[in-house]
Structures are given as C-alpha cells and as structure tokens.
Amino acid sequence: MALVVHKYGGTSVGNLEKIREVAKKVVTAHNAGDHVVVVVSAMAGETDRLLKMAHQISSEPDQRELDLLLSSGERISASLLAMAIQSMGYRAISFTGRQVGIITDSFHFRARIRKITADRLKEAIENGITPVVAGFQGISEMGDVTTLGRGGSDITAVALASALKAERCIIYKDDVDGVYTADPSVVPDARRLSKISYEEMLEMASLGAKVLQSRSVEFAAKFGVPILVKPTFGKGEGTLVTMEDEEMEEVLVSGIILDKNQAKLTVVGVPDRPGIAAEIFGKIAEEGVNVDMIIQNVSERGLTDISFTVPKSDAKRGLRTTKKLVSKIGAHDVKLDENIAKVSIVGVGMRSHSGAAAKMFAALSKENINIIMISTSEIKISCVVDSKYAEIAVRALHNTFNLGK
Ligand code: ADP
Ligand code: ASP
Ligand code: MG
C-alpha cells in the first residue's frame, strides 16, 4: 500500500459541490489501496475575505490575532471535507496544524516549520482512517497559532510528505492542469511542462508564478520530495517537479514569469560616500521590508541615486522608513513608483549556453519597451519595465524563446 499526500487548493474546494467531488476522489484512491493523507487550502477567496475584515476592524491588525483568524479558513474546508467523506460511509478525521504537531518559529504570518511530530496522523493511518489536515498553519513553541505565508498549504503538504516518507506529494489544482511555460491567463498559447527541475520551479515560484509556493519547492528540493502538480477534476498527466536531468539542460529558457506586485523606491541625490548604502538598507531590513533588486547610478559631482524594488505591500512602509533617513544622510528626496512590473526568464540551460540576455533585451527593444532595472543569477534574468507593457513583454519573450504550442 502506497502512502500518498493529496493537496487540494482553494479553487478545488471552492464550494460544497466541489468538496463532495474531492471526497469522491479521495475515496476512489483509498479503495484502490492507497493510504491517503489529505491537506486542504481554505475555500477560494476565504483568506482574502478574512484579511479584509481584519483590516476593516483595525488599520494595523495584530499579527498574532491575524494568524488565529486566517487559520480558521483551512479548518472550515478540512472539517467539511472530513464530513463529506464520512457521509459516503468511509472513516475520516480532520486535524488542525497543532493537532498533527507542526511546530514553527514565532514569525507570525510567515512562520517557518521547525519540526513535525505527526503522531496522530500515523495513528489514523494505521487504523485505516483518512486524515484531512488544515493546511497553512502550525503552532509556535510558545503555543500560539502561526500561518506559513500566502499559498502556505503547499508547504504543509510537502512537509508532511517528507515527515511521513510518503511515496508522492500530489498538488491538485482546478484552474490549471500543471506548471506552464508562462501564466496561461496572460499567455494563451503557454504550454504545460511535463517535468521541471526543482531549481527552475523555485526560481519561477520566487519570481512570482503563483502555481506553487516557493518555500514548498525549497523544502521539496532539500528533502527530495517529488511533487506532482495535477488537475483535480480533469484527466491530465500534470507536471512532475523533480531533479534536473540532461534533457532539461538542453532547453535555454523553460519559463517566463510576470510579477506585478513590485514597487520601486528611489533615494535621490545621495552623497556618494562609504556607509550610506549600509545605513539605508540596514534601516529597511530592521523594518522587515523585503528588498529585491538594487541599482546605484554613476555619481555626478559626488551625488548619486539609489533605486530598489520591494513588494507593493511593503512600499508605504519602505517609503516612510527611507524618508526619515533623507536629512540624516544628506539626500534630497525619496520617490515611490508603483507602476512597474518585473518580467523574468528562467532556464537551467543558461548555465551552459550563452546569449539569453542579448536575446531578451533585443525582444524587449523590438517592442519599444524600456528596461528600467536588470538583475541576473545563474539560471534567470529579470527586467523591470513599465507595468503598462508587462503583458506585451511576457508574450514577446514567450515567442522569442519558442515556448508556444
Ligand atoms: P490553488 O487554488 O490550487 O492553490 P493557485 O491559484 O495558487 O491554485 O495557483 C494557480 C494559478 O497560478 C493559476 O490561476 C495560474 O493563472 C497561475 N499561474 C501563474 N504562473 C503559472 C504557471 N507558470 N503555470 C501555471 N499556472 C500559473
Ligand atoms: N489559504 C491560504 C492563502 O490563500 C493558503 C493557501 O491557500 O495555500 O494564501
Ligand atoms: Mg495556491
């Protein structure tokens, strides 16, 4: 009998009808002889709804309270799914993160898993009962409920698969049937990849492809958990996220990613002397603002501009923090630009083949799109462009690298 983790995302459990269908799927796998451990997300839109209420009741909701609130979304779908399985005449039991011993650090809203005991899960499996675990949550060593970052049910699934030494971790989705060469809602002729390396998937997820949470991919790579992304209701083969092989290296670029969730801050007229960057980014880090790309212009008459990007949700805080520094460091001003987007190309083939950057810049220039910032790593190149041209840029790059159907 194989032990398998099934994870159903928010769209797959979006209403009661879908929950009944998922219950049938779980029962079918159980009848075929698998030990299924189920992990669920909150019903589609539920986490956003809870977040919105929190922000209506308080302008800066306390993070501990927020985590308790948000964790309830997954508890609703887990208990409903367990009831649906029971009403079909099978044994199921729902669990919260705490009940299955998911112990995390105390960083509310983005907690990291420290250890998993999973005793009650093992007991349920031994007794032939199907466990349904509320994803996205754990318990801190202080005993407070924590959540694992947006999209965090994915890491619950991967971490449980690893702790239980499951044969597979299947991430079921309703709106896409696998991992595509680009977001299919932006690029209509995007193609499903039959497999992708952990490293490429991690870059794609970190660069903003919503299909898998980046921490879950990091975890899977570290512990060698194979992830299969499959359609919940269709029959497709899906995408296997696994170790890199030679075939993957043959392809220069595997995916194009669009991230419209970035903003750019520019500190204008900064004195060009040692210690200034350390001062700015030290303060920014202290405030917990996440910095992505940084550029510093060539200085003229001892003054320079420093620009950097942050997630839109951190932009106002970043602006406030840097504004406070302006007079202290002798800079002129700080500007915030929220109309930017980051487009990136990813491929392990870039390690052994050259020319990807030149091809990327040429494709953007052909569309008359100005590049505002550039950053590269071994297997990715990102460009910041005006958000007006974001979709055009993604489609042009998808064509240039021959990724279409
Ligand atoms: P779930 O509800 O199952 O957690 P998500 O909404 O988190 O599903 O993830 C699927 C979404 O990710 C899709 O709506 C799709 O538009 C988006 N997406 C972005 N980039 C990609 C990609 N490269 N491949 C597949 N889907 C992508
Ligand atoms: N419900 C959470 C979110 O919307 C976690 C998840 O869906 O994986 O981010
Ligand atoms: Mg998701």
Coordinates of C-alpha atoms and ligand atoms in Angstrom, one line a residue:
M1 CA 0.0 0.0 0.0
A2 CA 1.4 3.4 -1.0
L3 CA 1.3 6.4 1.3
V4 CA 0.3 9.4 -0.8
V5 CA -0.3 13.1 0.2
H6 CA -3.0 14.8 -1.7
K7 CA -3.2 18.6 -1.5
Y8 CA -6.3 20.4 -2.8
G9 CA -6.1 24.1 -3.4
G10 CA -8.7 26.8 -2.7
T11 CA -10.3 26.6 -6.1
S12 CA -10.6 22.8 -5.8
V13 CA -12.6 23.1 -2.6
G14 CA -14.3 26.4 -3.6
N15 CA -17.9 25.3 -2.9
L16 CA -19.8 22.3 -1.3
E17 CA -20.3 20.6 -4.7
K18 CA -16.6 20.6 -5.3
I19 CA -15.9 19.4 -1.7
R20 CA -18.2 16.4 -2.4
E21 CA -16.3 15.7 -5.7
V22 CA -13.0 15.9 -3.9
A23 CA -14.3 13.5 -1.3
K24 CA -15.2 11.0 -4.1
K25 CA -11.6 11.4 -5.5
V26 CA -10.1 10.6 -2.1
V27 CA -12.4 7.6 -1.6
T28 CA -11.5 6.3 -5.0
A29 CA -7.8 6.4 -4.2
H30 CA -8.5 4.8 -0.8
N31 CA -10.4 2.0 -2.5
A32 CA -7.6 1.5 -5.0
G33 CA -5.4 0.7 -2.0
D34 CA -3.6 3.9 -1.2
H35 CA -3.1 5.4 2.2
V36 CA -4.2 9.0 1.5
V37 CA -3.3 11.9 3.7
V38 CA -5.2 14.9 2.6
V39 CA -4.2 18.6 3.0
V40 CA -6.6 21.4 2.1
S41 CA -6.5 25.1 1.5
A42 CA -9.2 27.5 2.6
M43 CA -12.2 27.7 0.1
A44 CA -11.2 30.1 -2.7
G45 CA -11.4 33.8 -1.6
E46 CA -11.8 32.9 2.1
T47 CA -8.4 34.0 3.2
D48 CA -8.7 37.3 1.4
R49 CA -12.2 37.8 2.9
L50 CA -10.8 37.2 6.4
L51 CA -7.9 39.6 5.8
K52 CA -10.2 42.3 4.5
M53 CA -12.3 42.0 7.7
A54 CA -9.2 42.3 9.8
H55 CA -8.2 45.5 8.0
Q56 CA -11.7 46.9 8.3
I57 CA -11.7 46.5 12.1
S58 CA -8.1 47.7 12.6
S59 CA -5.7 49.7 10.4
E60 CA -2.8 47.6 11.6
P61 CA -4.1 44.3 12.9
D62 CA -2.0 42.5 15.4
Q63 CA -0.2 39.6 13.7
R64 CA -0.9 37.1 16.4
E65 CA -4.7 37.7 16.1
L66 CA -4.4 37.7 12.3
D67 CA -2.9 34.3 12.3
L68 CA -5.6 32.8 14.5
L69 CA -8.2 34.4 12.3
L70 CA -6.6 33.2 9.0
S71 CA -6.0 29.7 10.2
S72 CA -9.8 29.3 10.5
G73 CA -10.3 29.3 6.7
E74 CA -8.4 25.9 6.3
R75 CA -10.2 24.5 9.4
I76 CA -13.6 25.0 7.7
S77 CA -12.6 23.2 4.5
A78 CA -10.8 20.4 6.4
S79 CA -13.8 19.6 8.6
L80 CA -16.3 19.9 5.7
L81 CA -14.2 17.5 3.6
A82 CA -14.0 15.0 6.5
M83 CA -17.8 15.2 6.9
A84 CA -18.2 14.6 3.1
I85 CA -16.0 11.5 3.2
Q86 CA -17.9 10.2 6.3
S87 CA -21.2 10.8 4.7
M88 CA -20.1 8.4 1.9
G89 CA -19.7 5.7 4.5
Y90 CA -15.9 6.0 5.0
R91 CA -13.8 6.9 8.0
A92 CA -12.1 10.3 8.0
I93 CA -10.9 12.7 10.7
S94 CA -9.9 16.4 10.3
F95 CA -6.9 17.9 12.1
T96 CA -5.5 21.4 12.7
G97 CA -1.8 22.1 12.3
R98 CA -1.3 21.9 16.0
Q99 CA -3.1 18.5 16.3
V100 CA -0.6 17.0 13.8
G101 CA 2.4 18.5 15.6
I102 CA 3.5 21.1 13.1
I103 CA 5.8 23.2 15.3
T104 CA 7.0 26.5 13.8
D105 CA 9.1 29.6 14.8
S106 CA 7.2 32.6 16.1
F107 CA 7.3 34.8 13.0
H108 CA 3.5 35.3 12.6
F109 CA 2.2 35.4 9.0
R110 CA 5.3 33.8 7.6
A111 CA 6.4 31.2 10.1
R112 CA 8.9 28.5 9.2
I113 CA 8.3 24.9 10.2
R114 CA 10.9 23.7 12.8
K115 CA 9.7 20.2 13.3
I116 CA 6.8 17.8 12.8
T117 CA 5.7 15.0 15.1
A118 CA 2.7 13.7 13.1
D119 CA 1.8 11.2 15.8
R120 CA -1.9 11.5 15.4
L121 CA -1.5 11.2 11.7
K122 CA 0.4 8.0 11.9
E123 CA -2.2 6.6 14.3
A124 CA -5.0 7.5 12.0
I125 CA -3.2 5.9 9.0
E126 CA -2.6 2.7 11.0
N127 CA -6.3 2.5 11.8
G128 CA -7.3 2.9 8.2
I129 CA -8.8 6.4 8.8
T130 CA -8.2 9.1 6.2
P131 CA -6.7 12.2 7.8
V132 CA -7.7 15.6 6.4
V133 CA -5.3 18.3 7.6
A134 CA -5.9 22.0 7.6
G135 CA -3.0 23.5 5.6
F136 CA -1.2 26.8 6.0
Q137 CA -0.8 26.6 9.8
G138 CA 1.2 25.4 12.7
I139 CA 1.9 26.2 16.4
S140 CA 4.8 28.2 17.7
E141 CA 6.9 26.9 20.6
M142 CA 5.0 29.5 22.7
G143 CA 1.8 27.7 21.8
D144 CA 0.4 30.3 19.5
V145 CA -1.2 29.6 16.2
T146 CA 1.0 30.7 13.3
T147 CA 0.5 30.7 9.5
L148 CA 3.1 29.7 6.9
G149 CA 2.9 32.6 4.3
R150 CA 0.4 33.0 1.5
G151 CA -0.1 29.8 -0.5
G152 CA 1.3 28.0 2.5
S153 CA -0.9 24.9 2.3
D154 CA 1.6 23.7 -0.3
I155 CA 4.4 23.5 2.3
T156 CA 2.1 21.7 4.8
A157 CA 1.6 19.1 2.1
V158 CA 5.3 18.8 1.2
A159 CA 6.5 18.8 4.8
L160 CA 4.0 16.1 5.8
A161 CA 5.0 14.0 2.7
S162 CA 8.6 14.3 3.9
A163 CA 7.9 13.5 7.6
L164 CA 5.7 10.5 6.7
K165 CA 8.1 9.3 4.0
A166 CA 5.2 9.4 1.5
E167 CA 5.8 8.0 -1.9
R168 CA 4.3 11.0 -3.6
C169 CA 3.0 14.5 -2.9
I170 CA 0.3 15.4 -5.4
I171 CA -0.8 19.1 -5.6
Y172 CA -4.2 19.1 -7.2
K173 CA -5.4 22.3 -8.9
D174 CA -8.7 23.3 -10.5
D175 CA -7.8 26.3 -12.6
V176 CA -4.6 24.9 -14.2
D177 CA -3.6 21.3 -15.0
G178 CA 0.1 21.7 -14.4
V179 CA 3.0 24.1 -14.5
Y180 CA 3.1 26.1 -17.7
T181 CA 5.8 27.9 -19.7
A182 CA 4.1 31.1 -18.6
D183 CA 0.9 32.1 -16.7
P184 CA -1.8 30.7 -19.1
S185 CA -4.1 33.6 -18.1
V186 CA -1.6 36.0 -19.6
V187 CA -0.1 34.0 -22.4
P188 CA -2.9 32.0 -24.2
D189 CA -0.5 29.7 -26.1
A190 CA 1.6 28.8 -23.0
R191 CA 2.4 25.1 -22.9
R192 CA 2.3 22.6 -20.0
L193 CA 5.7 21.3 -19.0
S194 CA 5.7 17.5 -18.3
K195 CA 8.6 18.0 -15.9
I196 CA 10.6 20.8 -14.4
S197 CA 13.7 20.8 -12.1
Y198 CA 13.4 21.9 -8.5
E199 CA 15.8 24.8 -9.2
E200 CA 13.8 26.2 -12.1
M201 CA 10.5 25.8 -10.2
L202 CA 12.0 27.5 -7.2
E203 CA 13.1 30.5 -9.3
M204 CA 9.7 30.6 -11.0
A205 CA 7.8 30.5 -7.7
S206 CA 10.1 33.1 -6.1
L207 CA 9.8 35.4 -9.1
G208 CA 6.0 35.4 -8.7
A209 CA 4.5 32.4 -10.6
K210 CA 1.6 31.6 -8.2
V211 CA 1.3 28.0 -9.1
L212 CA 3.4 26.7 -6.2
Q213 CA 4.6 28.4 -3.0
S214 CA 8.3 29.0 -3.2
R215 CA 9.1 27.7 0.3
S216 CA 7.4 24.4 -0.5
V217 CA 9.6 23.9 -3.5
E218 CA 12.7 24.8 -1.5
F219 CA 11.6 22.2 1.1
A220 CA 10.9 19.5 -1.5
A221 CA 14.3 20.1 -3.1
K222 CA 16.1 19.9 0.2
F223 CA 14.4 16.6 1.2
G224 CA 14.0 15.1 -2.2
V225 CA 10.2 15.0 -2.2
P226 CA 8.9 14.6 -5.7
I227 CA 5.9 16.9 -6.4
L228 CA 3.3 16.2 -9.0
V229 CA 1.0 19.1 -10.0
K230 CA -2.2 17.7 -11.4
P231 CA -5.7 18.7 -12.3
T232 CA -8.3 18.0 -9.6
F233 CA -11.2 17.2 -11.9
G234 CA -9.7 16.5 -15.3
K235 CA -7.6 13.6 -16.5
G236 CA -4.3 15.4 -17.5
E237 CA -0.9 14.0 -16.6
G238 CA 0.3 17.2 -14.9
T239 CA 3.8 18.3 -14.2
L240 CA 6.5 16.5 -12.2
V241 CA 8.8 18.7 -10.2
T242 CA 12.0 16.7 -9.8
M243 CA 15.8 16.5 -10.0
E244 CA 17.5 18.1 -13.0
D245 CA 18.4 15.9 -15.9
E246 CA 20.3 16.3 -19.2
E247 CA 17.1 16.8 -21.3
M248 CA 16.3 19.9 -19.2
E249 CA 19.7 21.4 -19.7
E250 CA 19.2 21.3 -23.5
V251 CA 16.5 24.0 -23.2
L252 CA 17.8 27.5 -22.9
V253 CA 14.6 29.0 -21.3
S254 CA 11.9 27.0 -19.7
G255 CA 9.6 29.7 -18.4
I256 CA 8.6 33.4 -18.4
I257 CA 7.3 34.9 -15.2
L258 CA 5.5 38.2 -14.6
D259 CA 5.3 39.9 -11.3
K260 CA 3.1 43.0 -11.0
N261 CA 3.4 43.0 -7.3
Q262 CA 6.5 45.1 -7.1
A263 CA 7.2 48.8 -6.4
K264 CA 10.3 50.9 -6.9
L265 CA 11.8 53.3 -4.3
T266 CA 14.4 55.8 -5.4
V267 CA 16.5 57.8 -3.0
V268 CA 17.5 60.9 -5.0
G269 CA 20.7 62.9 -4.5
V270 CA 22.6 60.6 -2.1
P271 CA 26.1 61.6 -1.1
D272 CA 28.5 59.1 -2.7
R273 CA 30.5 58.0 0.3
P274 CA 31.2 54.8 2.2
G275 CA 28.5 53.6 4.7
I276 CA 25.4 55.2 3.1
A277 CA 24.1 52.0 1.4
A278 CA 24.7 50.2 4.7
E279 CA 22.7 52.8 6.5
I280 CA 19.7 52.8 4.1
F281 CA 19.4 49.0 3.8
G282 CA 20.2 48.4 7.4
K283 CA 17.2 50.5 8.4
I284 CA 15.0 49.0 5.7
A285 CA 15.9 45.5 7.0
E286 CA 15.2 46.4 10.6
E287 CA 11.6 47.4 9.5
G288 CA 11.2 43.9 7.9
V289 CA 10.9 45.4 4.4
N290 CA 11.9 42.8 1.7
V291 CA 14.3 44.3 -0.8
D292 CA 14.7 42.6 -4.2
M293 CA 16.6 44.4 -6.9
I294 CA 19.0 47.3 -6.2
I295 CA 20.8 49.7 -8.6
Q296 CA 23.0 52.7 -7.9
N297 CA 23.6 55.2 -10.7
V298 CA 27.0 56.6 -11.6
S299 CA 27.6 59.6 -9.4
E300 CA 27.9 63.1 -10.6
R301 CA 29.5 65.7 -8.5
G302 CA 29.6 63.4 -5.5
L303 CA 25.8 62.7 -5.6
T304 CA 24.1 59.5 -6.8
D305 CA 20.6 57.9 -7.0
I306 CA 19.9 54.6 -5.4
S307 CA 16.8 52.6 -6.6
F308 CA 15.4 49.4 -5.2
T309 CA 12.3 47.3 -5.5
V310 CA 10.1 46.0 -2.7
P311 CA 6.8 44.1 -2.7
K312 CA 3.8 46.5 -3.1
S313 CA 2.6 45.6 0.4
D314 CA 5.9 46.9 1.9
A315 CA 6.1 50.0 -0.3
K316 CA 4.4 52.6 2.1
R317 CA 6.5 51.3 5.0
G318 CA 9.7 51.4 2.9
L319 CA 8.8 55.0 1.8
R320 CA 8.2 56.1 5.4
T321 CA 11.5 54.5 6.6
T322 CA 13.7 56.0 3.8
K323 CA 12.0 59.4 4.1
K324 CA 13.1 59.5 7.8
L325 CA 16.7 58.9 6.7
V326 CA 16.8 61.6 4.0
S327 CA 18.0 64.5 6.1
K328 CA 20.3 62.3 8.3
I329 CA 22.3 61.1 5.3
G330 CA 22.1 64.4 3.4
A331 CA 20.0 63.1 0.4
H332 CA 17.5 65.2 -1.5
D333 CA 14.3 63.1 -1.6
V334 CA 12.6 59.7 -2.0
K335 CA 10.3 58.8 -4.8
L336 CA 7.9 55.8 -5.0
D337 CA 6.8 54.3 -8.3
E338 CA 4.1 51.7 -8.1
N339 CA 3.6 51.3 -11.9
I340 CA 6.4 48.8 -12.5
A341 CA 6.4 45.1 -13.3
K342 CA 9.2 42.5 -13.3
V343 CA 9.5 40.1 -16.2
S344 CA 11.9 37.2 -15.9
I345 CA 13.2 34.3 -17.9
V346 CA 14.3 31.1 -16.2
G347 CA 16.2 28.1 -17.5
V348 CA 18.9 25.7 -16.3
G349 CA 20.1 25.8 -20.0
M350 CA 21.5 29.3 -19.3
R351 CA 24.3 27.7 -17.3
S352 CA 25.8 26.1 -20.4
H353 CA 24.5 28.2 -23.3
S354 CA 25.2 31.9 -23.7
G355 CA 23.2 34.7 -25.4
A356 CA 20.0 34.6 -23.4
A357 CA 20.4 38.1 -22.1
A358 CA 21.1 39.6 -25.5
K359 CA 18.1 37.8 -26.9
M360 CA 15.9 39.0 -24.1
F361 CA 16.9 42.7 -24.4
A362 CA 16.5 42.6 -28.2
A363 CA 13.0 41.2 -27.9
L364 CA 12.0 44.0 -25.5
S365 CA 13.6 46.6 -27.6
K366 CA 11.8 45.4 -30.7
E367 CA 8.5 46.1 -28.8
N368 CA 9.9 49.5 -27.8
I369 CA 9.9 48.6 -24.1
N370 CA 12.3 50.5 -22.0
I371 CA 14.3 48.4 -19.4
I372 CA 14.4 50.2 -16.0
M373 CA 16.4 47.7 -14.0
I374 CA 18.1 44.4 -14.6
S375 CA 19.2 41.6 -12.4
T376 CA 20.6 38.2 -13.1
S377 CA 21.5 34.9 -11.5
E378 CA 23.0 31.7 -12.9
I379 CA 19.6 30.5 -14.3
K380 CA 17.5 33.6 -14.5
I381 CA 17.4 37.2 -15.9
S382 CA 14.9 39.7 -14.7
C383 CA 14.0 43.1 -16.1
V384 CA 11.8 45.8 -14.5
V385 CA 9.6 47.6 -17.1
D386 CA 6.7 50.0 -17.0
S387 CA 3.7 48.0 -15.9
K388 CA 1.7 49.2 -18.9
Y389 CA 3.8 47.0 -21.1
A390 CA 4.1 44.0 -18.8
E391 CA 1.8 41.6 -20.7
I392 CA 3.3 42.6 -24.1
A393 CA 6.7 41.9 -22.7
V394 CA 5.8 38.5 -21.4
R395 CA 4.2 37.5 -24.7
A396 CA 7.1 38.8 -26.8
L397 CA 9.6 36.8 -24.6
H398 CA 7.5 33.7 -24.8
N399 CA 7.6 34.0 -28.6
T400 CA 11.3 34.8 -28.8
F401 CA 12.3 31.7 -26.8
N402 CA 9.9 29.5 -28.8
L403 CA 7.9 28.4 -25.8
G404 CA 4.5 28.3 -27.5
K405 CA 2.4 25.3 -28.6
Ligands
ADP1 P1 -4.7 26.8 -5.8 O1 -6.0 27.4 -5.6 O2 -4.8 25.3 -6.3 O3 -3.7 26.9 -4.7 P2 -3.4 28.9 -7.2 O4 -4.4 29.9 -7.6 O5 -2.5 29.1 -6.0 O6 -4.1 27.5 -7.1 O7 -2.4 28.7 -8.5 C1 -2.8 28.6 -9.8 C2 -2.7 29.9 -10.5 O8 -1.3 30.2 -10.8 C3 -3.4 29.9 -11.8 O9 -4.6 30.7 -11.7 C4 -2.5 30.5 -12.8 O10 -3.1 31.5 -13.6 C5 -1.3 30.9 -12.0 N1 0.0 30.8 -12.7 C6 1.0 31.7 -12.7 N2 2.0 31.2 -13.4 C7 1.8 30.0 -13.8 C8 2.5 28.9 -14.5 N3 3.7 29.2 -15.0 N4 1.9 27.7 -14.7 C9 0.6 27.5 -14.2 N5 -0.1 28.4 -13.5 C10 0.4 29.6 -13.3
ASP2 N1 -5.4 30.0 2.2 C1 -4.0 30.5 2.2 C2 -3.9 31.5 1.1 O1 -4.9 31.9 0.5 C3 -3.1 29.3 2.0 C4 -3.2 28.5 0.7 O2 -4.2 28.6 0.0 O3 -2.4 27.7 0.5 O4 -2.8 32.1 1.0
MG3 MG -2.0 28.1 -4.1

